[in-house]
Short mmCIF file of N, CA and C and ligand atoms in Angstrom, two decimals:
data_model
loop_
_atom_site.label_atom_id
_atom_site.label_comp_id
_atom_site.label_asym_id
_atom_site.label_seq_id
_atom_site.Cartn_x
_atom_site.Cartn_y
_atom_site.Cartn_z
N MET E 79 20.75 1.09 11.38
CA MET E 79 20.33 -0.30 11.22
C MET E 79 19.71 -0.47 9.84
N SER E 80 20.11 -1.50 9.14
CA SER E 80 19.57 -1.69 7.80
C SER E 80 18.19 -2.34 7.87
N SER E 81 17.39 -2.05 6.84
CA SER E 81 16.03 -2.57 6.83
C SER E 81 16.03 -4.01 6.33
N ASP E 82 15.07 -4.78 6.77
CA ASP E 82 14.89 -6.14 6.27
C ASP E 82 13.83 -6.11 5.18
N PHE E 83 14.28 -6.30 3.96
CA PHE E 83 13.32 -6.30 2.86
C PHE E 83 12.84 -7.73 2.60
N ILE E 84 11.55 -7.88 2.46
CA ILE E 84 10.94 -9.18 2.23
C ILE E 84 10.41 -9.23 0.80
N ALA E 85 10.79 -10.28 0.05
CA ALA E 85 10.32 -10.41 -1.33
C ALA E 85 8.81 -10.64 -1.35
N ILE E 86 8.12 -9.93 -2.22
CA ILE E 86 6.66 -10.09 -2.30
C ILE E 86 6.18 -10.32 -3.72
N GLY E 87 7.07 -10.74 -4.61
CA GLY E 87 6.62 -11.07 -5.96
C GLY E 87 7.16 -10.11 -7.01
N HIS E 88 6.53 -10.17 -8.17
CA HIS E 88 6.99 -9.40 -9.33
C HIS E 88 5.99 -8.31 -9.66
N ILE E 89 6.50 -7.21 -10.21
CA ILE E 89 5.60 -6.10 -10.53
C ILE E 89 4.50 -6.54 -11.51
N ASP E 90 4.83 -7.52 -12.37
CA ASP E 90 3.82 -7.98 -13.34
C ASP E 90 2.70 -8.78 -12.68
N ASP E 91 2.87 -9.13 -11.41
CA ASP E 91 1.78 -9.80 -10.69
C ASP E 91 0.66 -8.83 -10.36
N ILE E 92 0.95 -7.54 -10.46
CA ILE E 92 -0.05 -6.52 -10.09
C ILE E 92 -0.49 -5.81 -11.36
N PRO E 93 -1.79 -5.78 -11.62
CA PRO E 93 -2.24 -5.04 -12.81
C PRO E 93 -1.98 -3.55 -12.63
N GLN E 94 -1.74 -2.86 -13.73
CA GLN E 94 -1.60 -1.40 -13.64
C GLN E 94 -2.88 -0.82 -13.06
N ARG E 95 -2.71 0.16 -12.19
CA ARG E 95 -3.82 0.80 -11.49
C ARG E 95 -4.62 -0.22 -10.67
N GLY E 96 -3.91 -1.23 -10.21
CA GLY E 96 -4.55 -2.25 -9.37
C GLY E 96 -3.71 -2.49 -8.13
N ALA E 97 -4.08 -3.54 -7.40
CA ALA E 97 -3.37 -3.84 -6.16
C ALA E 97 -3.38 -5.34 -5.90
N ARG E 98 -2.52 -5.73 -5.03
CA ARG E 98 -2.41 -7.12 -4.62
C ARG E 98 -2.16 -7.09 -3.12
N CYS E 99 -2.70 -8.06 -2.40
CA CYS E 99 -2.53 -8.05 -0.95
C CYS E 99 -1.44 -9.01 -0.51
N VAL E 100 -0.73 -8.60 0.51
CA VAL E 100 0.28 -9.45 1.11
C VAL E 100 -0.11 -9.60 2.58
N ASN E 101 -0.23 -10.85 3.01
CA ASN E 101 -0.55 -11.07 4.42
C ASN E 101 0.73 -11.17 5.22
N THR E 102 0.82 -10.41 6.27
CA THR E 102 1.99 -10.45 7.13
C THR E 102 1.51 -10.70 8.55
N ALA E 103 2.47 -10.97 9.41
CA ALA E 103 2.12 -11.19 10.81
C ALA E 103 1.50 -9.94 11.41
N PHE E 104 1.69 -8.83 10.73
CA PHE E 104 1.20 -7.56 11.26
C PHE E 104 -0.09 -7.11 10.58
N GLY E 105 -0.61 -7.95 9.70
CA GLY E 105 -1.86 -7.58 9.03
C GLY E 105 -1.70 -7.56 7.53
N ARG E 106 -2.79 -7.22 6.84
CA ARG E 106 -2.79 -7.23 5.39
C ARG E 106 -2.24 -5.92 4.84
N ILE E 107 -1.30 -6.07 3.92
CA ILE E 107 -0.73 -4.89 3.28
C ILE E 107 -1.14 -4.92 1.82
N ALA E 108 -1.62 -3.78 1.33
CA ALA E 108 -2.02 -3.66 -0.07
C ALA E 108 -0.86 -3.05 -0.85
N VAL E 109 -0.47 -3.73 -1.93
CA VAL E 109 0.63 -3.25 -2.76
C VAL E 109 0.03 -2.77 -4.08
N PHE E 110 0.19 -1.49 -4.36
CA PHE E 110 -0.44 -0.86 -5.52
C PHE E 110 0.58 -0.60 -6.62
N ARG E 111 0.08 -0.69 -7.85
CA ARG E 111 0.89 -0.31 -9.02
C ARG E 111 0.13 0.79 -9.74
N THR E 112 0.79 1.90 -9.96
CA THR E 112 0.11 3.02 -10.62
C THR E 112 0.21 2.87 -12.14
N ALA E 113 -0.46 3.76 -12.85
CA ALA E 113 -0.41 3.74 -14.32
C ALA E 113 1.01 4.00 -14.81
N GLU E 114 1.84 4.66 -13.97
CA GLU E 114 3.23 4.95 -14.34
C GLU E 114 4.19 3.86 -13.85
N ASP E 115 3.64 2.73 -13.38
CA ASP E 115 4.43 1.61 -12.88
C ASP E 115 5.21 1.93 -11.61
N GLU E 116 4.70 2.87 -10.85
CA GLU E 116 5.26 3.08 -9.51
C GLU E 116 4.55 2.10 -8.59
N VAL E 117 5.26 1.67 -7.55
CA VAL E 117 4.67 0.71 -6.62
C VAL E 117 4.69 1.29 -5.21
N PHE E 118 3.56 1.16 -4.52
CA PHE E 118 3.43 1.67 -3.15
C PHE E 118 2.78 0.59 -2.30
N ALA E 119 3.19 0.54 -1.04
CA ALA E 119 2.59 -0.42 -0.11
C ALA E 119 2.01 0.32 1.09
N ILE E 120 0.76 0.05 1.38
CA ILE E 120 0.11 0.66 2.56
C ILE E 120 -0.80 -0.39 3.21
N ASP E 121 -1.19 -0.14 4.44
CA ASP E 121 -2.13 -1.04 5.09
C ASP E 121 -3.41 -1.14 4.28
N ASP E 122 -3.94 -2.38 4.19
CA ASP E 122 -5.18 -2.58 3.42
C ASP E 122 -6.39 -2.34 4.33
N ARG E 123 -6.41 -1.18 4.94
CA ARG E 123 -7.46 -0.90 5.91
C ARG E 123 -7.71 0.59 5.93
N CYS E 124 -8.83 0.97 5.42
CA CYS E 124 -9.16 2.39 5.36
C CYS E 124 -9.24 2.99 6.76
N PRO E 125 -8.69 4.20 6.94
CA PRO E 125 -8.73 4.82 8.27
C PRO E 125 -10.15 5.23 8.68
N HIS E 126 -11.07 5.23 7.72
CA HIS E 126 -12.45 5.60 8.05
C HIS E 126 -13.14 4.46 8.80
N LYS E 127 -13.50 3.39 8.08
CA LYS E 127 -14.15 2.27 8.76
C LYS E 127 -13.58 0.93 8.32
N GLY E 128 -12.30 0.95 7.95
CA GLY E 128 -11.61 -0.31 7.69
C GLY E 128 -11.86 -0.92 6.33
N GLY E 129 -12.36 -0.15 5.37
CA GLY E 129 -12.63 -0.66 4.02
C GLY E 129 -11.36 -1.21 3.37
N PRO E 130 -11.51 -2.17 2.44
CA PRO E 130 -10.36 -2.78 1.77
C PRO E 130 -9.81 -1.85 0.68
N LEU E 131 -8.77 -1.14 0.99
CA LEU E 131 -8.24 -0.16 0.03
C LEU E 131 -7.73 -0.84 -1.24
N SER E 132 -7.31 -2.12 -1.12
CA SER E 132 -6.81 -2.83 -2.30
C SER E 132 -7.90 -3.00 -3.36
N GLU E 133 -9.15 -2.84 -2.97
CA GLU E 133 -10.25 -2.96 -3.94
C GLU E 133 -10.71 -1.59 -4.43
N GLY E 134 -9.98 -0.57 -4.04
CA GLY E 134 -10.34 0.78 -4.45
C GLY E 134 -9.81 1.13 -5.82
N MET E 135 -10.15 2.31 -6.28
CA MET E 135 -9.72 2.76 -7.61
C MET E 135 -8.45 3.59 -7.47
N VAL E 136 -7.44 3.21 -8.25
CA VAL E 136 -6.17 3.94 -8.22
C VAL E 136 -6.20 5.05 -9.26
N HIS E 137 -5.82 6.24 -8.83
CA HIS E 137 -5.74 7.37 -9.77
C HIS E 137 -4.56 8.22 -9.35
N GLY E 138 -3.65 8.44 -10.29
CA GLY E 138 -2.43 9.15 -9.93
C GLY E 138 -1.70 8.37 -8.86
N ARG E 139 -1.32 9.05 -7.77
CA ARG E 139 -0.67 8.38 -6.64
C ARG E 139 -1.62 8.32 -5.46
N ALA E 140 -2.86 7.99 -5.73
CA ALA E 140 -3.86 7.91 -4.67
C ALA E 140 -4.82 6.77 -4.97
N VAL E 141 -5.54 6.37 -3.92
CA VAL E 141 -6.57 5.35 -4.09
C VAL E 141 -7.84 5.85 -3.42
N THR E 142 -8.96 5.56 -4.06
CA THR E 142 -10.25 5.91 -3.47
C THR E 142 -10.84 4.67 -2.82
N CYS E 143 -11.17 4.78 -1.54
CA CYS E 143 -11.74 3.64 -0.80
C CYS E 143 -13.05 3.21 -1.46
N PRO E 144 -13.24 1.89 -1.63
CA PRO E 144 -14.46 1.42 -2.30
C PRO E 144 -15.71 1.60 -1.45
N LEU E 145 -15.57 1.84 -0.16
CA LEU E 145 -16.78 1.91 0.66
C LEU E 145 -17.42 3.29 0.68
N HIS E 146 -16.65 4.31 1.07
CA HIS E 146 -17.27 5.64 1.17
C HIS E 146 -16.44 6.72 0.48
N ASN E 147 -15.57 6.28 -0.42
CA ASN E 147 -14.86 7.21 -1.31
C ASN E 147 -13.86 8.14 -0.66
N MET E 148 -13.32 7.76 0.48
CA MET E 148 -12.22 8.55 1.03
C MET E 148 -11.01 8.37 0.11
N VAL E 149 -10.28 9.45 -0.14
CA VAL E 149 -9.11 9.39 -1.02
C VAL E 149 -7.85 9.37 -0.17
N ILE E 150 -7.04 8.33 -0.35
CA ILE E 150 -5.82 8.14 0.45
C ILE E 150 -4.61 8.27 -0.45
N SER E 151 -3.63 9.06 0.00
CA SER E 151 -2.37 9.17 -0.73
C SER E 151 -1.57 7.89 -0.58
N LEU E 152 -1.12 7.31 -1.69
CA LEU E 152 -0.30 6.11 -1.62
C LEU E 152 1.11 6.43 -1.14
N GLU E 153 1.50 7.67 -1.33
CA GLU E 153 2.85 8.09 -0.91
C GLU E 153 2.94 8.28 0.59
N SER E 154 2.00 9.03 1.15
CA SER E 154 2.09 9.40 2.56
C SER E 154 1.14 8.61 3.44
N GLY E 155 0.13 7.98 2.85
CA GLY E 155 -0.86 7.26 3.63
C GLY E 155 -1.92 8.16 4.25
N THR E 156 -1.85 9.44 3.98
CA THR E 156 -2.82 10.35 4.60
C THR E 156 -4.03 10.56 3.69
N ALA E 157 -5.16 10.79 4.32
CA ALA E 157 -6.37 11.09 3.58
C ALA E 157 -6.24 12.48 2.98
N GLN E 158 -6.74 12.61 1.76
CA GLN E 158 -6.65 13.90 1.08
C GLN E 158 -7.99 14.63 1.20
N GLY E 159 -7.93 15.93 1.07
CA GLY E 159 -9.15 16.71 1.15
C GLY E 159 -9.56 16.96 2.58
N ALA E 160 -10.84 17.11 2.79
CA ALA E 160 -11.33 17.50 4.11
C ALA E 160 -11.33 16.34 5.10
N ASP E 161 -11.30 15.11 4.58
CA ASP E 161 -11.37 13.96 5.48
C ASP E 161 -10.08 13.79 6.26
N GLU E 162 -10.18 13.18 7.41
CA GLU E 162 -9.01 12.97 8.23
C GLU E 162 -8.71 11.49 8.36
N GLY E 163 -7.45 11.19 8.55
CA GLY E 163 -7.08 9.80 8.76
C GLY E 163 -5.75 9.52 8.12
N GLU E 164 -5.21 8.38 8.48
CA GLU E 164 -3.88 8.03 8.00
C GLU E 164 -3.71 6.51 8.07
N VAL E 165 -3.03 5.95 7.09
CA VAL E 165 -2.66 4.54 7.19
C VAL E 165 -1.15 4.43 7.12
N GLN E 166 -0.65 3.31 7.64
CA GLN E 166 0.79 3.05 7.64
C GLN E 166 1.27 2.80 6.21
N THR E 167 2.40 3.37 5.84
CA THR E 167 3.00 3.09 4.54
C THR E 167 4.29 2.30 4.76
N TYR E 168 4.71 1.57 3.73
CA TYR E 168 5.91 0.74 3.83
C TYR E 168 6.82 1.00 2.64
N PRO E 169 8.12 1.12 2.87
CA PRO E 169 9.04 1.32 1.74
C PRO E 169 9.02 0.11 0.81
N VAL E 170 9.01 0.37 -0.49
CA VAL E 170 9.03 -0.70 -1.49
C VAL E 170 10.30 -0.56 -2.32
N ARG E 171 10.92 -1.69 -2.60
CA ARG E 171 12.09 -1.69 -3.47
C ARG E 171 11.74 -2.47 -4.73
N VAL E 172 12.13 -1.96 -5.88
CA VAL E 172 11.90 -2.65 -7.16
C VAL E 172 13.25 -2.90 -7.79
N GLU E 173 13.58 -4.18 -8.00
CA GLU E 173 14.85 -4.55 -8.63
C GLU E 173 14.57 -5.52 -9.77
N ASN E 174 14.79 -5.05 -11.00
CA ASN E 174 14.48 -5.88 -12.17
C ASN E 174 13.05 -6.40 -12.12
N GLY E 175 12.16 -5.59 -11.64
CA GLY E 175 10.75 -5.97 -11.58
C GLY E 175 10.38 -6.75 -10.34
N ARG E 176 11.38 -7.17 -9.57
CA ARG E 176 11.06 -7.92 -8.35
C ARG E 176 10.83 -6.95 -7.20
N LEU E 177 9.77 -7.22 -6.47
CA LEU E 177 9.36 -6.29 -5.42
C LEU E 177 9.72 -6.83 -4.04
N SER E 178 10.09 -5.91 -3.17
CA SER E 178 10.24 -6.28 -1.77
C SER E 178 9.83 -5.09 -0.92
N ILE E 179 9.34 -5.38 0.27
CA ILE E 179 8.94 -4.30 1.18
C ILE E 179 9.71 -4.42 2.48
N ALA E 180 9.88 -3.28 3.11
CA ALA E 180 10.64 -3.23 4.35
C ALA E 180 9.70 -3.42 5.52
N LEU E 181 9.62 -4.67 5.96
CA LEU E 181 8.73 -4.92 7.10
C LEU E 181 9.30 -4.40 8.40
N SER E 182 10.58 -4.08 8.43
CA SER E 182 11.12 -3.51 9.66
C SER E 182 10.53 -2.15 9.92
N ALA E 183 9.85 -1.59 8.89
CA ALA E 183 9.19 -0.31 9.08
C ALA E 183 7.86 -0.49 9.82
N LEU E 184 7.48 -1.75 10.03
CA LEU E 184 6.21 -1.98 10.71
C LEU E 184 6.29 -1.42 12.13
N PRO E 185 5.19 -0.90 12.59
CA PRO E 185 5.18 -0.39 13.95
C PRO E 185 5.38 -1.54 14.93
N MET E 186 6.07 -1.30 16.00
CA MET E 186 6.26 -2.33 17.02
C MET E 186 4.93 -2.62 17.67
N ALA E 187 4.75 -3.85 18.08
CA ALA E 187 3.52 -4.20 18.79
C ALA E 187 3.44 -3.37 20.07
N ALA E 188 2.25 -3.08 20.48
CA ALA E 188 2.07 -2.26 21.67
C ALA E 188 2.76 -2.90 22.88
N GLU E 189 3.34 -2.09 23.70
CA GLU E 189 4.05 -2.45 24.94
C GLU E 189 5.40 -3.03 24.73
S1 FES P 16 -14.29 2.72 5.03
FE1 FES P 16 -13.12 3.80 3.58
S2 FES P 16 -14.19 5.59 3.23
FE2 FES P 16 -15.38 4.56 4.72
#
């Protein structure tokens, strides 16, 4: 089954080493742009206590939560180091700078 990609704007809408939020029916997704212009999309909700990851500091392919400094991999969504936790990640497509994410990757609602 092919994925449904949803347009979410242009890469230039996101500052380097910054993020932008996209509101979906399934919650807020933070779309990050790294210093190397890679783009990653993950839930904007820290697995620790729900901190806004989009307001965290991007370094390499990771973001540090602004609340208690948990480091989350933008690639895998998993917390790095001794901390535990995981956030949902979403495939991102970049075509001529235009971004889209695969919302079909969203988890199905419970039941
Ligand atoms: S809420 Fe993110 S580290 Fe605590």
